Amino acid sequence: MSKPRRRATTHDVAAEAGVSQPTVSLVLSGNPRARVAAATRRRVIEAASRLGYQPNMLARGLVTRRSYALGVVVPDLDNPFFTEVVSGAQRVAVDAGYAVLLCDARGASAADHVTALRGRLVDGIILDAGSAGILSLQSVGDTNVVVVDEPASSWPTVASDAREAGRIAGRLLIELGHRTIAFLGPAIGTHTFRMRERGFVEALREAGLTIDSHHLRRVPASVAGGARGMQALLSMEDAPTACFCVNDLVGIGALKACLSAGVPVPERMSIVGCDDIEMARIVTPELTTVRIPAREMGARAARLLISQIEQDSAPRSDRLLPVKLIERQTTAHAFTDA
Amino acid sequence: MSKPRRRATTHDVAAEAGVSQPTVSLVLSGNPRARVAAATRRRVIEAASRLGYQPNMLARGLVTRRSYALGVVVPDLDNPFFTEVVSGAQRVAVDAGYAVLLCDARGASAADHVTALRGRLVDGIILDAGSAGILSLQSVGDTNVVVVDEPASSWPTVASDAREAGRIAGRLLIELGHRTIAFLGPAIGTHTFRMRERGFVEALREAGLTIDSHHLRRVPASVAGGARGMQALLSMEDAPTACFCVNDLVGIGALKACLSAGVPVPERMSIVGCDDIEMARIVTPELTTVRIPAREMGARAARLLISQIEQDSAPRSDRLLPVKLIERQTTAHAFTDA
DNA sequence: CCTATTAGCTAATACGTATGAGCAAACCGC
DNA sequence: GCGGTTTGCTCATACGTATTAGCTAATAGG
């Protein structure tokens, strides 16, 4: 058994098998129904395995103009929601023979990442909410793109029913008898965040309630932001008895702030988050939330992108993925004081 | 302004600038100190930007045998510890002009991922603990590899001082007056896990203590595992008053189990985790833990790998990264019952 | 048995870049 | 002003694969 100092190429395999290089290419990569005699095919395959041949994807990509790689751009890897999306996407991608190039947009701008990905000739790019807004069609050229959770964009999109998520949260709190309900979320955010807020406000309005403007607090969509927002709410004279948080990180921050301030949850304050990340089950009390199927969204985005690449068709699956209320321990009936 | 239907190549730029293709290559990619007249250089650069030229990394890689891409293989993306490692690595990689191909080893086996990465000619691979064990030198060929947190391997390694982490945890609990101390961790695990356990046991021994074998519970290194392990400990007649958990996920599971069982933490049970993932600050009470510098480990692994690639030298930085006790709210003096 | 067809392979080339060899012009010292 | 050096560029080619066109031998058709 020889130790090949250099990676074996199709030429090496050809020499080993006593055929020409194109024949090797035909056997090993071309349509499996290519017209090659069975005996030849076997010889080639044996020679290839003997030499440990492994195709050079760069060379292949150069001529086919395909890299069998997908780019995934997320705004923040530390947000577990996105790692779930990535995880779902990667599973599908790998099964279909694609590699995944991951970009955390915190480092450089999303546009820079997209440029880098295009340079590597990725066959397509999955852009997660928050990364998509900035980009113009111009900057991605003719690269295939699927956007997650930003349905306003001009690309095919996979999104959850964010408005319904907000409504569900609002209705739950109303049914529990709450009348003074707050909202914590960022001022300018993704389409998804805006729709969650909108659905929530709609649910209140349908019940004949309104939300006081100072109960609608603008905070960053993070644990720290949620904590700050809840502190502010608790210090108000007309403090709310319940709060819908734009995502679970904010909800967890809000919960922490309540506990630190000695406000029992859910007895004195009901909190509803959104996403259902693993942390929601880990905090005590466990966070009531609206589940967004992150992993499935990632998987669906990858499937959509791949079918777009391979069949050159854009199914544009515009159906919104359903969301689901997960009642846990941070919600309870409103405490009637008097 | 013309709309280039096709990606601009160096040939297009050359035509636009009235020079030859190699000149363009010299200006745009070769050593910046290449001998090109200033005027020519300017013309080329202008032509390139006019055409929106973007280098084709595949073609470049084909001739330079470099892809400017690094592979990162992690055992489980859902463990926040690894996303921190990835995050640190990615930051360094992107700054140095490398892209990052991410592989979650849960899907296929680590070896399959490595094969796929090699086919894409990644310049190097970062293997995280748990993925490394299975691989032989053979299967990675001459690809550069850096291993994170598995110092036993034959590749250059970046690792934290796991043994010291265990000792620190042990000493803390001893100083707090605990005498019956348990350990929760997996039976067969990474080198890091084994060393944490070993350091912990050593600390006990130095204080003249031993750990009863039934207080050394083998559980999966997850939240669920930690919860199960703590349930078992609590049901024992000689239940411990403190517990060191092999990582924060286990610690958080243990904490949850205590709270569910009505055992107050830290009054009746002290818990120490390891890693210091964000969740540790989020649970209530906040988890005392030993901080492992995950992000820095990722960054260092990337730097090590890149220097190995570019200078063809392997600094083998074998120094272990320091760990640090983070005392929070899950540890307290042992309760003297009688 | 001769021709039209097809099966099975190979020769040639393209993909877009980098790079060593080579060539013309400018420049230098004396 | 002449040999030698340096500057600034281009020619040719290689990287490893896929693919089109074409060639030979076998096969079918009559």
XYZ file of C-alpha atoms (C1' of nucleotides) in Angstrom:
736
model
C 0.000 0.000 0.000
C 1.555 3.233 -1.158
C 1.404 6.466 0.723
C 0.313 9.082 -1.764
C 2.241 12.187 -0.865
C -0.175 14.295 -2.830
C -3.930 14.176 -2.981
C -4.991 11.746 -5.668
C -6.624 13.407 -8.663
C -8.808 12.060 -11.391
C -5.650 11.761 -13.479
C -4.057 9.497 -10.930
C -7.147 7.370 -10.788
C -7.227 7.234 -14.577
C -3.644 6.026 -14.742
C -4.287 3.462 -12.045
C -7.362 2.148 -13.798
C -5.895 2.318 -17.264
C -8.475 4.707 -18.659
C -8.575 8.372 -19.469
C -9.327 11.169 -17.040
C -12.706 12.059 -18.542
C -13.825 8.513 -18.078
C -13.028 8.745 -14.411
C -14.952 11.957 -14.190
C -17.871 10.303 -15.941
C -17.928 7.433 -13.544
C -17.372 9.293 -10.328
C -19.391 12.400 -10.752
C -21.390 12.582 -13.938
C -24.889 11.282 -14.275
C -24.909 7.817 -12.833
C -26.685 6.748 -16.007
C -23.707 7.792 -18.125
C -22.891 5.227 -20.687
C -19.884 3.473 -19.324
C -19.293 -0.227 -19.574
C -19.904 -2.013 -16.302
C -16.419 -3.489 -16.216
C -14.787 -0.101 -16.768
C -16.910 1.486 -14.109
C -15.850 -1.132 -11.630
C -12.194 -0.738 -12.456
C -12.428 3.000 -11.946
C -14.241 2.750 -8.670
C -11.750 0.250 -7.363
C -8.799 2.350 -8.431
C -10.351 5.380 -6.795
C -10.850 3.699 -3.479
C -7.396 2.179 -3.658
C -5.882 5.642 -4.013
C -8.231 7.190 -1.516
C -9.468 9.559 -4.158
C -11.533 12.447 -2.953
C -12.922 14.979 -5.380
C -11.577 18.486 -5.266
C -14.673 20.573 -4.807
C -12.884 23.740 -5.779
C -11.961 22.436 -9.202
C -15.386 20.972 -9.656
C -17.019 24.201 -8.601
C -14.884 26.176 -10.964
C -16.330 24.431 -13.958
C -19.842 23.656 -12.784
C -20.230 27.031 -11.126
C -21.594 25.274 -8.101
C -19.910 24.943 -4.755
C -22.384 22.780 -2.896
C -22.106 25.154 -0.014
C -24.735 27.323 1.572
C -24.090 30.459 3.551
C -26.049 31.197 6.682
C -25.935 34.672 8.134
C -27.285 35.175 11.637
C -27.345 38.422 13.558
C -26.138 36.928 16.810
C -24.920 33.430 17.518
C -25.291 33.916 21.248
C -29.038 34.074 20.895
C -30.078 30.434 21.207
C -32.966 31.027 18.882
C -30.580 31.404 15.990
C -28.478 28.418 16.851
C -31.656 26.410 16.586
C -32.349 27.858 13.180
C -28.804 27.086 12.101
C -29.038 23.620 13.506
C -32.194 22.883 11.536
C -30.734 24.297 8.365
C -27.494 22.432 8.705
C -29.183 19.102 9.126
C -31.078 19.486 5.877
C -28.083 20.914 4.070
C -25.725 18.143 5.050
C -28.243 15.493 4.109
C -28.497 17.066 0.676
C -24.738 17.167 0.277
C -24.190 20.823 1.017
C -21.767 22.322 3.493
C -22.744 25.265 5.632
C -20.721 28.433 5.946
C -21.741 30.229 9.054
C -21.469 33.958 9.551
C -22.184 35.787 12.733
C -23.027 39.274 11.560
C -21.752 40.900 14.707
C -18.193 40.957 13.488
C -18.444 42.651 10.180
C -21.605 43.950 8.568
C -24.002 41.549 6.955
C -23.127 42.982 3.575
C -19.454 42.159 4.074
C -20.318 38.616 4.970
C -22.483 38.267 1.923
C -19.669 39.556 -0.224
C -17.300 37.029 1.277
C -19.808 34.254 0.737
C -20.375 35.236 -2.853
C -16.663 35.209 -3.447
C -16.674 31.614 -2.348
C -19.432 30.994 -4.815
C -21.869 29.648 -2.310
C -24.876 28.312 -4.133
C -27.234 30.202 -1.892
C -27.551 32.208 1.258
C -29.936 32.040 4.191
C -30.317 35.419 5.780
C -31.782 35.586 9.226
C -33.955 38.414 10.384
C -31.961 41.424 11.291
C -29.316 40.705 8.710
C -31.628 41.036 5.772
C -32.855 44.573 6.093
C -29.686 46.304 5.118
C -29.035 44.402 1.957
C -30.102 45.490 -1.445
C -30.766 43.131 -4.284
C -27.779 44.718 -5.952
C -25.315 43.462 -3.397
C -26.255 39.827 -3.692
C -26.235 39.810 -7.470
C -27.844 36.683 -8.788
C -27.125 34.582 -5.736
C -30.049 32.605 -4.435
C -31.336 33.922 -1.164
C -33.909 32.803 1.356
C -34.816 35.054 4.223
C -35.922 33.871 7.629
C -38.490 35.855 9.568
C -38.443 39.003 7.509
C -41.385 38.616 5.132
C -41.184 42.205 4.005
C -38.164 41.485 1.892
C -38.237 40.823 -1.802
C -36.767 37.352 -1.470
C -38.477 34.067 -0.782
C -39.130 33.867 2.890
C -39.710 31.463 5.703
C -41.500 33.094 8.568
C -43.509 32.302 11.620
C -46.893 33.798 12.312
C -45.562 36.606 14.446
C -48.783 38.563 14.557
C -50.652 35.535 15.822
C -47.943 35.026 18.431
C -48.623 38.493 19.764
C -52.372 37.968 19.736
C -52.100 34.678 21.572
C -50.020 36.272 24.282
C -52.413 39.196 24.572
C -55.493 36.996 24.730
C -53.982 34.773 27.375
C -53.257 37.682 29.668
C -56.719 39.141 29.107
C -58.403 35.841 29.856
C -56.439 35.699 33.077
C -58.140 38.903 34.072
C -55.292 41.331 33.566
C -56.272 44.846 32.597
C -53.065 46.779 32.888
C -50.654 45.042 30.573
C -47.249 46.188 29.463
C -45.034 45.411 26.503
C -41.252 45.215 26.364
C -39.513 45.288 23.023
C -37.102 47.189 20.835
C -38.043 50.411 19.110
C -36.705 49.605 15.710
C -36.490 45.978 15.021
C -37.200 43.260 12.598
C -40.503 42.840 10.914
C -41.155 39.907 13.170
C -40.768 41.982 16.295
C -43.073 44.631 14.924
C -45.712 42.066 14.086
C -45.547 40.483 17.514
C -46.161 43.878 19.015
C -48.933 44.624 16.588
C -50.758 41.360 17.211
C -50.481 41.948 20.907
C -51.916 45.464 20.689
C -54.709 44.181 18.454
C -55.675 41.553 20.995
C -55.934 44.209 23.659
C -57.982 46.467 21.440
C -60.385 43.674 20.571
C -60.972 43.254 24.288
C -61.643 46.946 24.632
C -58.305 47.621 26.266
C -55.597 50.028 25.316
C -51.999 50.106 26.308
C -50.715 53.243 27.972
C -47.791 54.582 26.050
C -45.524 54.491 29.087
C -46.333 50.809 29.500
C -44.920 50.196 26.084
C -41.237 50.299 26.903
C -38.567 50.319 24.290
C -35.618 48.188 25.335
C -32.964 46.163 23.537
C -34.058 42.607 22.780
C -31.735 41.059 25.355
C -31.746 39.822 28.930
C -30.250 43.081 30.134
C -32.813 45.047 28.178
C -35.665 43.066 29.662
C -34.340 43.565 33.172
C -34.046 47.312 32.694
C -37.497 47.527 31.202
C -39.112 45.635 34.053
C -37.328 47.738 36.648
C -38.829 50.798 35.044
C -42.294 49.255 34.975
C -42.120 48.226 38.608
C -41.265 51.717 39.710
C -44.381 53.219 38.175
C -47.339 54.258 40.250
C -49.713 52.455 37.921
C -47.486 49.426 37.508
C -48.931 46.759 35.234
C -49.873 43.315 36.505
C -48.706 41.540 33.381
C -46.211 41.950 30.619
C -45.646 40.546 27.159
C -42.002 40.437 26.136
C -40.940 40.477 22.531
C -38.786 37.412 22.990
C -37.665 35.005 25.661
C -34.423 36.784 26.408
C -36.357 39.911 27.298
C -38.842 37.807 29.249
C -36.088 36.177 31.247
C -34.546 39.548 31.996
C -37.923 40.812 33.128
C -38.374 37.782 35.328
C -34.999 38.300 36.923
C -35.799 41.922 37.630
C -39.028 40.932 39.369
C -37.319 38.361 41.540
C -34.529 40.773 42.439
C -37.096 43.390 43.381
C -38.985 40.936 45.531
C -42.004 40.916 43.273
C -43.312 37.367 43.180
C -43.965 35.824 39.776
C -46.632 34.990 38.798
C -48.516 36.172 41.882
C -47.842 39.844 41.396
C -46.626 39.898 37.830
C -47.427 37.655 34.909
C -44.830 37.408 32.170
C -45.125 35.947 28.688
C -42.136 35.537 26.417
C -41.828 34.463 22.834
C -39.681 31.871 20.982
C -39.510 29.037 23.502
C -35.784 28.679 23.666
C -34.373 26.073 26.007
C -33.675 28.681 28.665
C -37.387 29.269 29.050
C -37.710 25.842 30.597
C -34.644 26.352 32.727
C -35.452 29.495 34.639
C -37.478 29.271 37.818
C -40.361 29.740 37.600
C -40.458 28.375 34.070
C -41.354 30.967 31.515
C -44.729 30.960 29.801
C -44.081 31.669 26.152
C -45.258 31.356 22.588
C -43.358 28.696 20.756
C -41.764 29.596 17.429
C -40.569 26.511 15.549
C -37.003 27.702 15.076
C -35.477 24.419 14.049
C -38.191 23.773 11.531
C -37.810 27.239 10.135
C -34.144 26.611 9.545
C -34.861 23.283 7.938
C -37.549 24.759 5.764
C -35.333 27.625 4.705
C -32.632 25.195 3.668
C -35.092 23.049 1.732
C -36.514 26.093 0.003
C -33.084 27.352 -0.882
C -31.907 24.023 -2.202
C -34.964 23.535 -4.358
C -34.467 27.025 -5.654
C -30.896 26.172 -6.537
C -31.513 22.792 -8.050
C -34.769 23.349 -9.868
C -34.244 26.996 -10.445
C -37.785 27.505 -9.247
C -38.842 29.581 -6.298
C -41.774 27.921 -4.540
C -41.976 31.053 -2.386
C -43.715 29.010 0.310
C -45.335 32.047 1.830
C -47.381 30.190 4.356
C -46.562 31.322 7.849
C -45.483 28.641 10.257
C -47.900 28.146 13.122
C -47.019 29.210 16.631
C -48.261 27.719 19.838
C -48.901 28.889 23.372
C -46.807 27.148 26.003
C -48.273 27.873 29.406
C -45.777 27.418 32.173
C -45.310 29.072 35.510
C -44.957 32.792 34.961
C -48.623 33.472 34.285
C -51.566 33.443 36.676
C -54.872 35.113 37.298
C -54.709 38.777 38.036
C -54.462 39.531 41.696
C -57.521 41.545 42.760
C -56.139 43.891 45.288
C -59.021 45.648 46.917
C -23.458 52.181 -15.834
C -23.570 48.778 -17.400
C -25.209 45.777 -15.858
C -22.688 42.942 -16.087
C -24.724 39.842 -16.746
C -21.834 37.695 -15.692
C -19.459 38.079 -12.809
C -16.547 40.209 -13.810
C -13.267 38.317 -14.031
C -9.702 39.463 -14.036
C -9.869 39.300 -17.815
C -12.740 41.751 -17.904
C -10.906 44.082 -15.595
C -7.803 43.759 -17.723
C -9.699 44.709 -20.864
C -11.353 47.605 -19.097
C -8.046 48.912 -17.797
C -6.117 48.207 -20.970
C -3.633 45.859 -19.376
C -3.115 42.125 -19.328
C -4.805 39.692 -16.996
C -1.674 38.842 -15.017
C -1.169 42.505 -14.297
C -4.605 42.663 -12.798
C -3.834 39.642 -10.722
C -0.624 41.250 -9.534
C -2.375 44.408 -8.487
C -5.386 42.894 -6.861
C -4.022 39.893 -5.092
C -0.292 39.464 -5.298
C 2.128 40.919 -2.826
C 1.168 44.533 -2.364
C 4.812 45.303 -2.940
C 4.672 43.855 -6.433
C 6.422 46.004 -8.911
C 3.644 47.745 -10.721
C 3.698 51.383 -11.759
C 1.512 53.558 -9.583
C -0.497 54.795 -12.545
C -1.196 51.286 -13.762
C -2.176 50.183 -10.338
C -4.671 52.993 -10.113
C -6.157 52.240 -13.494
C -6.643 48.618 -12.547
C -8.202 49.384 -9.230
C -10.577 51.839 -10.790
C -11.554 49.440 -13.525
C -12.135 46.742 -10.952
C -14.419 48.833 -8.847
C -16.215 50.088 -11.933
C -17.009 46.516 -12.924
C -17.725 45.437 -9.389
C -15.013 42.841 -9.623
C -14.910 40.280 -6.902
C -12.283 37.575 -6.868
C -13.366 34.014 -7.432
C -11.987 32.223 -4.438
C -12.481 28.843 -6.041
C -10.221 29.648 -8.937
C -7.724 31.269 -6.650
C -7.800 28.318 -4.323
C -7.321 25.918 -7.169
C -3.946 27.370 -8.003
C -2.743 28.469 -4.590
C -4.015 25.337 -2.934
C -5.556 27.515 -0.313
C -9.216 28.130 0.262
C -9.038 30.712 2.990
C -11.656 28.769 4.837
C -11.471 27.050 8.188
C -13.664 24.213 9.305
C -14.992 24.100 12.831
C -16.458 20.884 14.130
C -18.437 21.032 17.356
C -20.160 18.129 19.065
C -23.359 20.017 19.817
C -24.372 23.478 18.735
C -27.105 23.627 21.321
C -24.559 23.721 24.094
C -23.900 27.436 24.547
C -20.345 26.719 25.529
C -19.563 25.697 21.982
C -21.312 28.601 20.375
C -19.004 30.792 22.395
C -16.001 28.893 21.156
C -17.254 29.205 17.596
C -17.970 32.853 18.091
C -14.446 33.526 19.293
C -12.925 31.526 16.470
C -15.044 33.169 13.847
C -14.098 36.651 14.928
C -10.394 35.909 14.543
C -10.899 33.994 11.324
C -12.923 36.698 9.629
C -10.449 39.364 10.648
C -7.703 37.309 9.047
C -9.680 36.855 5.856
C -10.871 33.328 6.453
C -14.403 32.056 6.240
C -15.723 29.532 8.705
C -17.441 26.306 7.766
C -19.413 25.078 10.691
C -20.246 21.459 11.330
C -22.448 20.197 14.068
C -21.276 16.666 14.582
C -24.662 15.441 15.702
C -25.875 14.962 12.152
C -23.212 12.800 10.620
C -20.122 11.511 12.333
C -17.196 13.789 12.902
C -15.172 11.798 10.399
C -17.731 12.416 7.680
C -17.646 16.095 8.382
C -13.897 16.143 8.217
C -14.003 14.357 4.898
C -16.438 16.903 3.544
C -14.292 19.730 4.800
C -11.189 18.268 3.250
C -12.958 17.966 -0.062
C -13.587 21.663 0.100
C -9.903 22.126 0.734
C -10.297 23.998 3.960
C -6.934 25.253 5.051
C -7.421 23.897 8.515
C -9.871 22.404 10.951
C -10.708 23.188 14.541
C -11.984 20.123 16.314
C -13.827 20.611 19.543
C -13.623 18.188 22.394
C -15.773 15.188 21.818
C -15.298 15.279 18.077
C -11.599 14.686 18.188
C -11.350 11.356 19.881
C -12.637 9.243 17.064
C -10.402 10.603 14.384
C -7.144 9.118 13.355
C -4.311 11.050 11.827
C -4.915 9.030 8.700
C -8.354 10.428 8.073
C -7.307 14.032 8.103
C -4.325 13.497 5.856
C -2.077 16.510 5.844
C -4.770 18.972 6.799
C -3.885 21.327 9.593
C -5.787 20.608 12.750
C -6.115 22.288 16.101
C -7.989 20.579 18.869
C -9.902 22.368 21.595
C -10.011 20.909 25.074
C -8.635 17.478 24.320
C -4.938 17.717 25.159
C -4.454 14.013 24.861
C -4.602 14.154 21.122
C -1.607 14.235 18.857
C -2.497 17.599 17.374
C -1.730 21.064 18.625
C -4.215 21.884 21.292
C -5.876 24.743 23.044
C -7.167 23.750 26.414
C -8.262 25.172 29.687
C -6.835 24.100 32.989
C -9.543 21.577 33.672
C -7.804 19.941 36.589
C -7.410 23.272 38.328
C -11.089 23.978 37.664
C -11.993 20.842 39.565
C -9.624 21.659 42.414
C -10.970 25.180 42.753
C -14.500 23.873 42.996
C -13.490 21.247 45.522
C -11.538 23.690 47.678
C -14.376 26.177 47.705
C -16.851 23.635 48.980
C -14.403 22.391 51.587
C -13.701 25.900 52.819
C -17.410 26.401 53.184
C -17.385 23.552 55.632
C -18.938 20.853 53.516
C -17.850 17.328 54.274
C -20.205 15.211 52.227
C -19.726 16.339 48.680
C -21.039 14.746 45.533
C -20.004 14.855 41.903
C -22.209 14.701 38.819
C -20.674 13.943 35.450
C -20.583 11.514 32.563
C -18.892 8.162 32.785
C -16.983 8.265 29.582
C -16.294 11.713 28.395
C -13.749 14.040 27.057
C -10.364 14.440 28.586
C -11.509 17.767 29.969
C -14.358 16.194 31.863
C -12.085 13.551 33.292
C -9.610 16.160 34.458
C -12.256 18.251 36.121
C -13.317 15.212 38.055
C -9.773 14.321 38.910
C -8.894 17.787 40.184
C -12.000 17.776 42.280
C -11.223 14.425 43.840
C -7.666 15.546 44.493
C -8.850 18.627 46.340
C -10.995 16.456 48.564
C -8.192 14.067 49.212
C -5.805 16.868 50.130
C -8.318 17.924 52.748
C -8.463 14.421 54.056
C -11.842 13.721 52.548
C -12.964 10.999 50.240
C -15.955 10.773 48.023
C -18.302 7.865 48.516
C -18.684 5.996 45.284
C -22.446 6.362 45.309
C -21.991 10.118 45.592
C -20.127 10.059 42.333
C -23.038 9.805 39.957
C -22.632 9.131 36.290
C -25.107 11.156 34.255
C -25.166 12.626 30.770
C -23.642 16.101 30.588
C -26.954 17.850 30.054
C -29.662 19.662 31.998
C -31.765 16.538 32.083
C -28.823 14.485 33.249
C -28.083 16.922 36.053
C -31.686 16.879 37.198
C -31.798 13.101 37.288
C -28.516 12.924 39.138
C -29.600 15.385 41.796
C -32.900 13.589 42.295
C -30.964 10.452 43.017
C -28.649 12.237 45.439
C -31.532 13.825 47.314
C -33.219 10.505 47.862
C -30.210 9.031 49.631
C -30.082 8.609 53.358
C -26.666 10.184 53.534
C -27.477 12.906 51.046
C -24.569 15.285 50.395
C -24.724 18.942 51.326
C -22.855 20.078 48.264
C -22.256 19.014 44.715
C -19.780 19.797 41.982
C -21.203 19.427 38.486
C -19.033 18.708 35.511
C -20.489 21.625 33.584
C -23.082 24.331 33.923
C -25.789 22.433 32.103
C -25.550 19.674 34.664
C -25.385 22.266 37.422
C -28.517 23.958 36.200
C -30.320 20.645 35.987
C -29.236 19.863 39.520
C -30.441 23.241 40.693
C -33.809 22.726 39.082
C -34.159 19.347 40.715
C -33.454 20.860 44.125
C -36.009 23.594 43.650
C -38.615 21.146 42.417
C -37.998 18.951 45.413
C -38.323 21.859 47.790
C -34.691 21.748 48.800
C -33.527 25.342 49.195
C -30.335 26.335 47.419
C -27.862 27.205 48.807
C -29.244 26.719 52.323
C -29.556 22.963 52.102
C -27.506 22.253 49.033
C -24.550 24.040 47.543
C -23.978 23.634 43.816
C -20.941 24.525 41.733
C -20.977 24.322 37.971
C -18.254 24.739 35.403
C -17.927 26.815 32.183
C -19.785 29.992 33.122
C -22.171 30.054 30.219
C -24.658 32.888 30.079
C -27.390 30.699 31.534
C -25.462 30.503 34.774
C -26.209 34.153 35.401
C -29.798 33.742 34.345
C -31.050 31.042 36.631
C -32.291 31.941 40.093
C -30.384 31.685 42.320
C -27.442 32.463 40.065
C -25.072 29.556 39.653
C -21.669 29.555 41.271
C -19.267 28.214 38.717
C -15.717 28.042 37.457
C -15.247 30.209 34.434
C -13.676 28.644 31.355
C -12.715 31.261 28.804
C -14.620 29.734 25.914
C -14.513 32.674 23.598
C -10.829 33.130 24.115
C -10.216 29.454 23.538
C -11.957 29.710 20.196
C -9.982 32.798 19.308
C -6.739 31.207 20.350
C -7.485 28.039 18.433
C -8.130 30.079 15.314
C -4.934 32.073 15.767
C -2.939 28.931 16.329
C -4.432 27.285 13.286
C -3.850 30.284 11.070
C -0.250 30.660 12.133
C 0.225 26.978 11.507
C -1.191 27.432 8.043
C 0.627 30.575 7.105
C 3.992 29.999 8.651
C 3.861 26.299 8.450
C 5.036 26.220 12.033
C 3.181 24.695 14.914
C 3.720 26.798 18.038
C 1.917 24.054 19.960
C 1.008 26.612 22.600
C 0.583 24.012 25.257
C -0.007 26.418 28.069
C -3.349 25.784 29.688
C -5.697 28.728 29.839
C -6.434 29.869 33.368
C -9.800 29.320 34.924
C -11.452 31.411 37.601
C -13.904 30.898 40.378
C -17.125 32.869 40.022
C -18.948 32.812 43.319
C -22.617 33.501 42.928
C -25.647 32.400 44.856
C -25.720 28.618 44.839
C -22.993 28.144 47.419
C -23.066 28.808 51.138
C -21.640 27.528 54.391
C -22.576 24.042 55.283
C -25.667 23.883 57.417
C -24.812 22.332 60.770
C -27.845 20.339 61.552
C -27.524 19.088 65.035
C -21.757 -8.098 -46.844
C -22.234 -3.183 -46.794
C -24.048 0.798 -44.519
C -26.480 3.445 -40.675
C -26.499 3.505 -35.961
C -25.037 3.234 -31.394
C -22.115 2.084 -27.452
C -17.901 3.302 -25.186
C -14.301 5.711 -24.850
C -10.774 9.833 -25.487
C -8.863 14.488 -27.170
C -9.358 18.971 -26.475
C -10.813 22.636 -24.006
C -12.870 25.764 -20.556
C -13.525 27.498 -15.827
C -10.738 32.071 -13.340
C -6.817 32.717 -11.078
C -1.620 32.888 -9.858
C 3.060 32.721 -11.121
C 7.726 31.882 -13.228
C 10.025 32.969 -17.346
C 10.860 36.280 -20.536
C 11.051 40.687 -22.980
C 11.240 45.710 -23.896
C 12.314 50.014 -22.178
C 14.352 52.911 -18.938
C 18.148 53.722 -16.049
C 22.730 53.397 -14.102
C 27.872 53.842 -13.687
C 31.911 54.954 -15.935
C 27.370 55.959 -25.448
C 27.743 51.112 -24.016
C 27.216 46.841 -21.088
C 24.621 45.723 -17.244
C 20.947 46.249 -14.045
C 16.325 47.376 -12.794
C 11.538 48.435 -13.764
C 7.101 47.235 -15.624
C 4.719 44.548 -18.001
C 3.039 40.167 -20.846
C 3.182 35.135 -22.494
C 2.452 30.829 -21.362
C 1.018 27.608 -18.367
C -0.779 25.074 -14.346
C -4.312 23.973 -10.846
C -8.273 19.553 -11.076
C -12.407 18.961 -12.805
C -16.537 18.730 -16.264
C -18.073 18.624 -20.846
C -18.553 18.887 -25.925
C -17.287 16.969 -29.892
C -15.341 13.345 -32.161
C -13.351 8.861 -32.996
C -13.301 3.715 -33.142
C -15.401 -0.572 -32.801
C -19.327 -3.098 -32.373
C -24.027 -3.820 -33.604
C -28.234 -3.695 -36.202
C -30.756 -3.485 -40.518
C -31.668 -5.060 -44.914
